[in-house]
Short mmCIF file of C-alpha atoms in Angstrom, two decimals:
data_model
loop_
_atom_site.label_atom_id
_atom_site.label_comp_id
_atom_site.label_asym_id
_atom_site.label_seq_id
_atom_site.Cartn_x
_atom_site.Cartn_y
_atom_site.Cartn_z
CA MET A 9 38.01 173.32 -32.51
CA MET A 10 35.16 173.10 -35.06
CA GLU A 11 34.59 176.88 -34.72
CA ASN A 12 38.27 177.60 -35.49
CA LYS A 13 38.09 175.37 -38.58
CA LYS A 14 35.06 177.26 -39.89
CA THR A 15 36.85 180.57 -39.28
CA ASP A 16 39.91 179.42 -41.23
CA ILE A 17 37.71 178.38 -44.17
CA HIS A 18 36.01 181.78 -44.24
CA ASN A 19 39.34 183.60 -43.98
CA ALA A 20 40.67 181.52 -46.87
CA LYS A 21 37.69 182.46 -49.06
CA GLU A 22 37.99 186.13 -48.19
CA SER A 23 41.75 186.16 -48.73
CA LYS A 24 41.36 184.42 -52.08
CA LEU A 25 38.84 187.04 -53.18
CA ILE A 26 41.12 189.87 -52.10
CA SER A 27 44.01 188.27 -53.96
CA SER A 28 41.82 188.09 -57.08
CA LEU A 29 41.25 191.85 -56.85
CA LEU A 30 44.96 192.56 -56.36
CA ASP A 31 45.96 190.23 -59.22
CA GLY A 32 43.56 191.93 -61.60
CA SER A 33 41.74 188.62 -62.26
CA ILE A 34 38.37 189.94 -61.06
CA GLU A 35 36.59 193.13 -62.07
CA VAL A 36 36.05 195.77 -59.38
CA ARG A 37 32.26 195.64 -59.83
CA ASP A 38 32.28 191.86 -59.34
CA PHE A 39 34.47 192.15 -56.28
CA ARG A 40 32.09 194.72 -54.80
CA LEU A 41 29.19 192.28 -55.24
CA LEU A 42 30.95 189.19 -53.87
CA ILE A 43 32.63 190.86 -50.90
CA GLY A 44 29.23 191.89 -49.52
CA TYR A 45 28.66 188.33 -48.27
CA PHE A 46 31.47 188.67 -45.74
CA SER A 47 32.08 190.67 -42.58
CA LYS A 48 33.20 194.22 -43.36
CA THR A 49 35.57 194.33 -40.38
CA LYS A 50 37.18 190.98 -41.14
CA VAL A 51 37.61 191.79 -44.83
CA THR A 52 39.11 195.18 -44.02
CA ASN A 53 41.59 193.63 -41.62
CA LEU A 54 42.59 190.93 -44.11
CA PHE A 55 43.09 193.55 -46.82
CA ARG A 56 45.24 195.69 -44.50
CA ASP A 57 47.34 192.68 -43.55
CA SER A 58 48.03 191.98 -47.25
CA PHE A 59 50.58 194.81 -47.25
CA PRO A 60 53.13 194.18 -44.48
CA LYS A 61 55.84 196.29 -46.17
CA PHE A 62 53.82 199.50 -46.20
CA SER A 63 54.52 202.01 -43.44
CA SER A 64 51.66 202.53 -41.01
CA GLY A 65 50.72 205.84 -42.62
CA VAL A 66 50.49 204.45 -46.18
CA LYS A 67 48.73 201.30 -44.99
CA SER A 68 46.14 203.33 -43.09
CA LYS A 69 45.35 205.59 -46.03
CA ILE A 70 45.09 202.70 -48.47
CA THR A 71 42.85 200.76 -46.10
CA ASP A 72 40.57 203.77 -45.68
CA VAL A 73 40.18 204.01 -49.45
CA PHE A 74 39.44 200.27 -49.67
CA THR A 75 36.77 200.55 -46.99
CA ARG A 76 35.05 203.52 -48.59
CA CYS A 77 35.29 202.11 -52.13
CA PHE A 78 33.80 198.71 -51.33
CA PHE A 79 31.57 199.33 -48.32
CA SER A 80 30.27 202.85 -49.16
CA ASN A 81 31.33 204.22 -45.81
CA THR A 82 30.83 207.95 -46.20
CA LYS A 83 32.46 208.62 -42.83
CA VAL A 84 35.88 207.83 -44.30
CA ASP A 85 37.46 211.03 -45.55
CA ALA A 86 38.82 211.12 -49.08
CA ASN A 87 42.60 211.12 -49.06
CA GLU A 88 45.49 211.29 -51.53
CA PHE A 89 44.74 207.85 -53.00
CA TRP A 90 41.01 208.27 -53.56
CA ARG A 91 41.40 209.82 -57.03
CA PHE A 92 43.12 206.68 -58.33
CA VAL A 93 40.41 204.12 -57.61
CA ASP A 94 38.45 204.89 -60.80
CA PHE A 95 41.28 203.32 -62.80
CA ARG A 96 40.47 199.70 -63.57
CA ASN A 97 43.97 198.48 -62.78
CA PHE A 98 44.60 200.52 -59.62
CA TRP A 99 44.33 197.58 -57.21
CA ALA A 100 46.63 195.39 -59.32
CA GLU A 101 49.09 198.30 -59.58
CA LEU A 102 48.92 198.62 -55.79
CA ARG A 103 50.09 195.05 -55.27
CA LYS A 104 52.81 195.42 -57.90
CA PHE A 105 54.00 198.60 -56.22
CA HIS A 106 54.04 196.96 -52.79
CA ASN A 107 55.81 193.76 -53.87
CA ILE A 108 58.39 195.14 -56.27
CA ILE A 109 58.94 198.87 -55.95
CA TYR A 110 58.08 200.16 -52.50
CA SER A 111 60.71 200.73 -49.81
CA ARG A 112 60.14 202.14 -46.34
CA ASN A 113 62.31 205.19 -46.96
CA MET A 114 59.80 206.43 -49.55
CA THR A 115 57.86 209.54 -48.61
CA LEU A 116 54.12 209.71 -49.16
CA SER A 117 54.63 212.23 -51.99
CA GLU A 118 56.91 209.73 -53.78
CA VAL A 119 54.29 207.00 -53.45
CA ILE A 120 51.63 209.31 -54.86
CA LYS A 121 53.93 210.33 -57.70
CA PHE A 122 54.32 206.68 -58.73
CA PHE A 123 50.56 206.24 -59.14
CA GLU A 124 50.25 209.55 -60.96
CA GLN A 125 52.89 208.51 -63.49
CA THR A 126 51.59 204.96 -63.79
CA LEU A 127 47.87 205.63 -64.05
CA PHE A 128 47.62 209.18 -65.41
CA GLN A 129 50.59 209.56 -67.70
CA THR A 130 51.40 206.06 -68.96
CA LYS A 131 49.11 204.98 -71.78
CA SER A 132 51.32 202.25 -73.23
CA ARG A 133 50.96 199.27 -70.90
CA LEU A 134 48.97 196.43 -72.39
CA ASP A 135 45.41 195.74 -71.36
CA LEU A 136 45.73 191.99 -70.99
CA ASN A 137 43.12 189.84 -69.27
CA PHE A 138 43.92 187.28 -66.59
CA LEU A 139 43.96 184.27 -68.95
CA GLN A 140 46.20 186.00 -71.49
CA LYS A 141 48.65 186.86 -68.72
CA LYS A 142 48.74 183.29 -67.42
CA ILE A 143 49.36 181.84 -70.90
CA ILE A 144 52.10 184.44 -71.55
CA GLU A 145 53.69 183.56 -68.22
CA LYS A 146 53.65 179.81 -68.87
CA LEU A 147 54.91 180.04 -72.46
CA GLY A 148 57.58 182.50 -71.31
CA LYS A 149 58.94 179.84 -68.96
CA ASN A 150 58.40 176.84 -71.28
CA PRO A 151 57.67 177.77 -74.91
CA SER A 152 57.53 174.10 -75.89
CA SER A 153 54.41 173.51 -73.79
CA LEU A 154 51.67 171.70 -75.65
CA TYR A 155 48.19 173.19 -75.85
CA LYS A 156 46.92 170.11 -73.99
CA GLN A 157 49.29 170.75 -71.10
CA LEU A 158 48.40 174.46 -70.95
CA ALA A 159 44.71 173.57 -70.93
CA GLU A 160 45.16 171.08 -68.06
CA ASP A 161 47.25 173.52 -66.01
CA LEU A 162 44.74 176.35 -66.45
CA GLY A 163 41.58 174.26 -66.21
CA ILE A 164 40.30 175.31 -69.65
CA SER A 165 39.78 173.64 -73.02
CA GLU A 166 42.46 173.33 -75.71
CA LYS A 167 40.22 175.40 -77.99
CA LYS A 168 40.24 178.21 -75.41
CA VAL A 169 44.05 178.10 -75.35
CA SER A 170 44.15 178.24 -79.18
CA VAL A 171 41.65 181.15 -79.37
CA THR A 172 43.53 183.09 -76.67
CA LEU A 173 46.85 182.63 -78.48
CA LYS A 174 45.23 183.75 -81.73
CA HIS A 175 44.08 186.96 -80.05
CA LEU A 176 47.59 187.49 -78.65
CA ASN A 177 49.09 186.88 -82.11
CA ALA A 178 46.87 189.59 -83.55
CA ARG A 179 48.21 191.94 -80.87
CA GLY A 180 51.84 191.17 -81.65
CA VAL A 181 52.57 188.84 -78.72
CA TYR A 182 53.22 185.47 -80.30
CA LEU A 183 55.15 182.21 -80.05
CA GLY A 184 57.88 182.50 -82.67
CA SER A 185 61.36 181.02 -82.91
CA LEU A 186 65.02 181.90 -82.74
CA ILE A 187 66.62 180.40 -85.87
CA SER A 188 70.27 179.35 -86.16
CA TYR A 189 70.70 180.05 -89.86
CA LYS A 190 74.49 179.64 -89.67
CA SER A 191 74.04 175.97 -88.72
CA LEU A 192 72.73 175.40 -92.25
CA ASN A 193 75.38 177.51 -94.00
CA LEU A 194 72.96 180.39 -94.47
CA HIS A 195 74.34 183.88 -93.86
CA GLU A 196 72.15 186.23 -91.86
CA PHE A 197 72.87 189.89 -92.62
CA PHE A 198 71.94 193.52 -92.09
CA SER A 199 72.30 196.04 -94.89
CA PHE A 200 72.13 199.74 -94.02
CA ASN A 201 70.57 202.34 -96.34
CA ARG A 202 70.87 200.07 -99.38
CA SER A 203 68.06 199.45 -101.86
CA ASP A 204 70.03 197.72 -104.66
CA ASN A 205 69.28 194.23 -105.92
CA LEU A 206 70.69 191.72 -103.45
CA GLY A 207 70.71 188.90 -105.98
CA GLU A 208 68.84 185.63 -106.32
CA ASN A 209 70.70 184.03 -103.44
CA ALA A 210 69.11 186.44 -100.93
CA VAL A 211 65.86 185.71 -99.15
CA LEU A 212 64.56 188.87 -97.53
CA ILE A 213 63.16 188.65 -94.04
CA ASP A 214 62.12 192.23 -93.44
CA ARG A 215 62.88 195.90 -93.94
CA PHE A 216 62.88 198.53 -91.26
CA LEU A 217 62.22 202.26 -91.60
CA LEU A 218 63.76 204.00 -88.58
CA PHE A 219 63.56 207.49 -87.13
CA PRO A 220 65.85 209.45 -87.38
CA ASP A 221 66.38 208.64 -91.06
CA LEU A 222 67.74 205.11 -91.57
CA ASN A 223 66.63 202.14 -93.67
CA ILE A 224 67.72 198.62 -92.76
CA THR A 225 67.31 195.40 -94.69
CA HIS A 226 67.51 192.21 -92.66
CA GLY A 227 67.76 188.90 -94.53
CA ILE A 228 69.58 185.67 -95.20
CA MET A 229 71.83 184.65 -98.11
CA SER A 230 73.13 181.33 -99.31
CA ARG A 231 76.38 183.07 -100.38
CA LYS A 232 77.94 186.15 -98.85
CA LYS A 233 77.87 189.47 -100.66
CA HIS A 234 80.63 191.89 -99.69
CA GLY A 235 80.47 195.62 -99.40
CA PRO A 236 80.70 198.46 -96.89
CA SER A 237 77.01 198.34 -95.96
CA PHE A 238 76.82 194.60 -95.23
CA TYR A 239 77.10 193.28 -91.69
CA TYR A 240 76.79 189.56 -90.95
CA VAL A 241 75.43 188.01 -87.78
CA ARG A 242 77.98 186.22 -85.63
CA GLU A 243 75.78 185.53 -82.61
CA LYS A 244 72.25 186.37 -81.49
CA LYS A 245 70.16 186.16 -78.33
CA MET A 246 66.56 186.69 -77.40
CA TYR A 247 65.13 187.64 -73.99
CA PHE A 248 61.44 187.64 -73.07
CA ASN A 249 60.39 188.87 -69.63
CA PRO A 250 56.72 187.96 -68.95
CA ASP A 251 56.58 189.63 -65.52
CA ILE A 252 57.61 192.98 -67.00
CA LEU A 253 55.10 192.71 -69.85
CA ASN A 254 52.20 191.51 -67.69
CA LYS A 255 52.73 193.93 -64.82
CA GLY A 256 53.78 196.93 -66.88
CA ILE A 257 57.00 197.46 -64.92
CA SER A 258 59.10 200.28 -66.35
CA ILE A 259 62.88 200.27 -66.35
CA GLN A 260 63.04 202.92 -63.62
CA ASP A 261 60.71 200.93 -61.34
CA TRP A 262 62.95 197.88 -61.07
CA LYS A 263 65.11 197.64 -58.00
CA ASP A 264 68.30 195.58 -58.41
CA ASP A 265 67.25 193.09 -55.73
CA SER A 266 63.91 192.58 -57.49
CA LEU A 267 65.34 191.41 -60.77
CA THR A 268 64.65 187.80 -61.68
CA LYS A 269 66.76 185.72 -64.01
CA GLN A 270 64.72 184.95 -67.10
CA LYS A 271 65.27 182.13 -69.53
CA TYR A 272 66.86 183.32 -72.72
CA PHE A 273 67.61 181.79 -76.10
CA SER A 274 70.97 181.93 -77.86
CA ASP A 275 72.17 180.95 -81.31
CA SER A 276 75.25 178.96 -80.39
CA SER A 277 74.93 175.92 -82.68
CA THR A 278 78.14 175.46 -84.66
CA SER A 279 78.53 171.68 -84.69
CA ALA A 280 79.27 170.29 -88.16
CA GLU A 281 76.79 167.43 -87.84
CA LEU A 282 73.95 169.93 -87.69
CA LYS A 283 74.49 170.77 -91.36
CA ILE A 284 72.25 167.88 -92.32
CA VAL A 285 70.79 169.40 -95.51
CA SER A 286 71.73 171.94 -98.14
CA SER A 287 69.43 174.94 -98.38
CA GLU A 288 70.47 175.48 -102.02
CA LYS A 289 69.47 171.95 -102.99
CA HIS A 290 66.33 172.16 -100.84
CA PRO A 291 64.93 175.73 -101.25
CA TYR A 292 61.95 174.92 -99.04
CA ILE A 293 64.24 175.07 -96.01
CA PRO A 294 64.57 178.88 -95.73
CA HIS A 295 60.81 179.21 -96.17
CA LEU A 296 60.16 176.61 -93.47
CA LEU A 297 62.55 178.40 -91.10
CA ARG A 298 60.93 181.76 -91.70
CA ASN A 299 57.47 180.31 -91.13
CA CYS A 300 58.67 178.87 -87.80
CA GLU A 301 60.27 182.20 -86.93
CA LEU A 302 56.82 183.84 -86.95
CA ASP A 303 54.69 180.90 -85.87
CA PHE A 304 56.42 178.00 -84.15
CA LYS A 305 53.30 175.91 -83.54
CA ARG A 306 51.65 176.27 -86.91
CA PRO A 307 53.99 177.03 -89.82
CA ASP A 308 52.09 176.97 -93.10
CA ILE A 309 53.20 173.48 -94.09
CA LYS A 310 50.53 173.10 -96.78
CA THR A 311 51.56 176.22 -98.72
CA ILE A 312 55.28 175.39 -98.50
CA ALA A 313 54.65 171.84 -99.67
CA GLU A 314 52.64 173.03 -102.67
CA SER A 315 55.13 175.76 -103.59
CA HIS A 316 58.18 173.49 -103.53
CA ASP A 317 56.65 170.14 -104.52
CA VAL A 318 57.67 168.47 -101.28
CA SER A 319 55.54 166.33 -98.99
CA ALA A 320 54.09 167.63 -95.76
CA ARG A 321 55.55 164.59 -94.02
CA THR A 322 59.07 165.63 -95.11
CA LEU A 323 58.53 169.16 -93.82
CA PHE A 324 57.31 167.92 -90.43
CA ARG A 325 60.28 165.53 -90.21
CA VAL A 326 62.76 168.34 -91.04
CA LYS A 327 61.13 170.70 -88.53
CA SER A 328 61.31 168.03 -85.79
CA LYS A 329 64.99 167.42 -86.54
CA PHE A 330 65.75 171.15 -86.47
CA VAL A 331 63.97 171.54 -83.11
CA GLU A 332 65.84 168.55 -81.70
CA ASP A 333 69.17 170.05 -82.82
CA LYS A 334 68.17 173.54 -81.54
CA ILE A 335 68.38 175.07 -84.98
CA ILE A 336 64.79 176.11 -84.27
CA GLN A 337 64.19 177.28 -80.68
CA PRO A 338 60.64 178.31 -79.73
CA CYS A 339 60.36 181.57 -77.82
CA MET A 340 57.81 184.31 -77.15
CA VAL A 341 58.15 187.49 -79.22
CA VAL A 342 56.66 190.91 -78.41
CA GLU A 343 56.02 193.35 -81.26
CA ASN A 344 52.89 194.99 -79.98
CA PRO A 345 51.98 198.33 -81.63
CA ASP A 346 50.98 199.83 -78.25
CA LEU A 347 54.63 199.51 -77.22
CA LEU A 348 57.59 201.21 -78.85
CA GLN A 349 59.89 199.16 -81.02
CA VAL A 350 63.38 200.61 -80.72
CA VAL A 351 66.66 199.76 -82.48
CA ILE A 352 69.95 200.48 -80.73
CA ILE A 353 73.28 200.13 -82.52
CA SER A 354 76.21 200.09 -80.13
CA LYS A 355 79.84 199.05 -79.86
CA SER A 356 79.25 197.16 -76.61
CA GLU A 357 76.64 194.67 -75.47
CA LEU A 358 73.69 196.24 -73.58
CA VAL A 359 73.55 193.54 -70.91
CA GLU A 360 71.86 195.84 -68.39
CA LEU A 361 68.68 195.90 -70.52
CA TYR A 362 68.25 192.15 -70.92
CA THR A 363 66.07 191.63 -67.84
CA ARG A 364 64.53 195.10 -67.67
CA VAL A 365 62.41 195.32 -70.83
CA PRO A 366 59.49 193.16 -72.04
CA PHE A 367 61.40 191.84 -75.05
CA ILE A 368 64.84 192.25 -76.64
CA ARG A 369 66.48 190.54 -79.60
CA VAL A 370 70.26 191.04 -79.82
CA TYR A 371 72.63 190.46 -82.73
CA GLN A 372 76.41 190.63 -82.69
CA ILE A 373 77.35 191.73 -86.21
CA HIS A 374 80.63 192.28 -88.09
CA ASP A 375 81.67 193.85 -91.37
CA ASP A 376 84.28 192.77 -93.96
CA PHE A 377 87.05 194.24 -91.80
CA GLY A 378 86.05 192.31 -88.70
CA ASP A 379 84.72 195.36 -86.83
CA ILE A 380 82.08 194.22 -84.34
CA SER A 381 78.88 196.05 -83.40
CA TRP A 382 75.72 195.12 -81.50
CA PHE A 383 72.27 195.48 -83.07
CA SER A 384 69.49 195.41 -80.46
CA TYR A 385 65.77 195.32 -81.25
CA LEU A 386 63.61 196.15 -78.21
CA SER A 387 59.93 196.39 -77.36
CA ILE A 388 59.54 198.89 -74.51
CA PHE A 389 56.89 200.95 -72.77
CA MET A 390 56.69 204.42 -74.30
CA SER A 391 57.48 206.01 -70.95
CA ASP A 392 60.88 204.26 -70.96
CA PHE A 393 62.15 205.77 -74.21
CA LYS A 394 63.31 209.04 -72.68
CA TYR A 395 65.17 207.15 -69.97
CA ILE A 396 66.92 204.82 -72.44
CA TYR A 397 67.83 207.67 -74.77
CA SER A 398 69.27 209.82 -71.98
CA ARG A 399 71.40 206.89 -70.77
CA LEU A 400 72.69 205.69 -74.17
CA ARG A 401 72.73 208.61 -76.60
CA HIS A 402 76.40 209.50 -75.96
CA HIS A 403 77.77 206.03 -76.79
CA ALA A 404 75.10 204.42 -79.02
CA GLU A 405 72.71 205.23 -81.83
CA VAL A 406 69.07 205.02 -80.76
CA PHE A 407 66.27 204.77 -83.33
CA GLN A 408 62.52 204.40 -83.19
CA VAL A 409 60.98 201.85 -85.58
CA ILE A 410 58.50 203.77 -87.70
CA ASP A 411 57.58 200.94 -90.05
CA ARG A 412 58.48 197.31 -90.61
CA GLN A 413 57.69 195.46 -93.84
CA ILE A 414 57.81 191.67 -93.80
CA LYS A 415 58.70 190.40 -97.26
CA ASP A 416 58.23 187.20 -99.25
CA LEU A 417 56.35 185.26 -96.62
CA ASP A 418 54.48 182.09 -97.54
CA ILE A 419 52.10 182.42 -94.65
CA ASN A 420 49.21 184.77 -94.02
CA LEU A 421 49.90 185.90 -90.48
CA ASP A 422 47.58 188.31 -88.73
CA LEU A 423 50.38 190.44 -87.30
CA PRO A 424 49.76 194.07 -86.32
CA THR A 425 51.27 196.91 -88.33
CA LEU A 426 54.31 198.30 -86.59
CA SER A 427 53.71 201.88 -87.55
CA HIS A 428 54.41 204.64 -85.04
CA ALA A 429 54.57 207.57 -87.45
CA ASN A 430 51.82 209.35 -85.54
CA ARG A 431 53.88 209.54 -82.35
CA LYS A 432 57.50 210.06 -83.26
CA THR A 433 59.88 210.59 -80.39
CA TYR A 434 62.20 213.40 -81.35
CA THR A 435 65.53 212.45 -79.92
CA ASN A 436 67.17 215.81 -80.55
CA LYS A 437 65.17 217.48 -77.81
#
């Protein structure tokens, strides 16, 4: 009995170490060092048993590569998979492929093709470390989590959480907010190819330069301005899919039965009692909202207070009220320059993309005549652009974001430049 207990403990340690390799939470060189303390045969068998879905042929070839890679067994012949092991994320990609993509009717050549496309051709997936992925995963599920709670869950200090989030912010993965401007009688709009003066009642949020040629101004107004180029937001939603971002899963890789329902955020606040303050009488409100839109945890309260001669206590109280009434909803945003930011303007809602891309922000917009369109802002892996364009080009307009200029901000955010001019995707080919 005692012997069986010791065996179970050893198996647990070995299995945990193998899982660390397959999760990408341990470097290959560290794994090679640590695994040497265990029995080669037992470790090999545990590794092989980690992939019950693989056919016997695929499982055998993968196990041979594992044995040669980590135990220097020169008797094992190199096979089709050997050329992939030099890639740092091969073992993590192997688990992702097994758990999400693989099916038994796949031929060996199809399996090899997946790794060729994933490891040789795809340069866009993010190089995130284990801690960054865990924080992204937790904030994706509960954006309101306090740093203290994250630190306790992950067994790290609050300072480590803060530093990690700062690094993610600098890479364009940050905790922002979805703002219900209409709840405060502010009018959110898009203006296409217009550069005229929008008037003093407009507070610009940002301007987009798109390819092919299109300029878009996105902002809020205290009073509507009418014209053929103005479209006002009726409804908006935001979807963040941490599994897709962390694992680098392209649209084509998802199988329908693998899709998971992700939490999303929607601007649906229309109750009259939410209009608790007037943004015209209190001009600090739009600035507070825009600060929260780009940094939910730490809006620049000090600068806003000094600029508008209002106390920090008042700003914190207003923010808390807005969060309580869901005028401000915290959510993760992905605008990483290693991904493609794409704008799609369509007549119908692109529901099929909501759970298949790392991040999507969707606006239902209408003009003076009541005509409705959908404006979708996506962050996608570069390899997915061709697929999206081929599927949508006949019934939607698809643009690549070449540049985005954030205007009139009161905060000094360290956000990356969204400039992709050096790698335009020519949609007419």
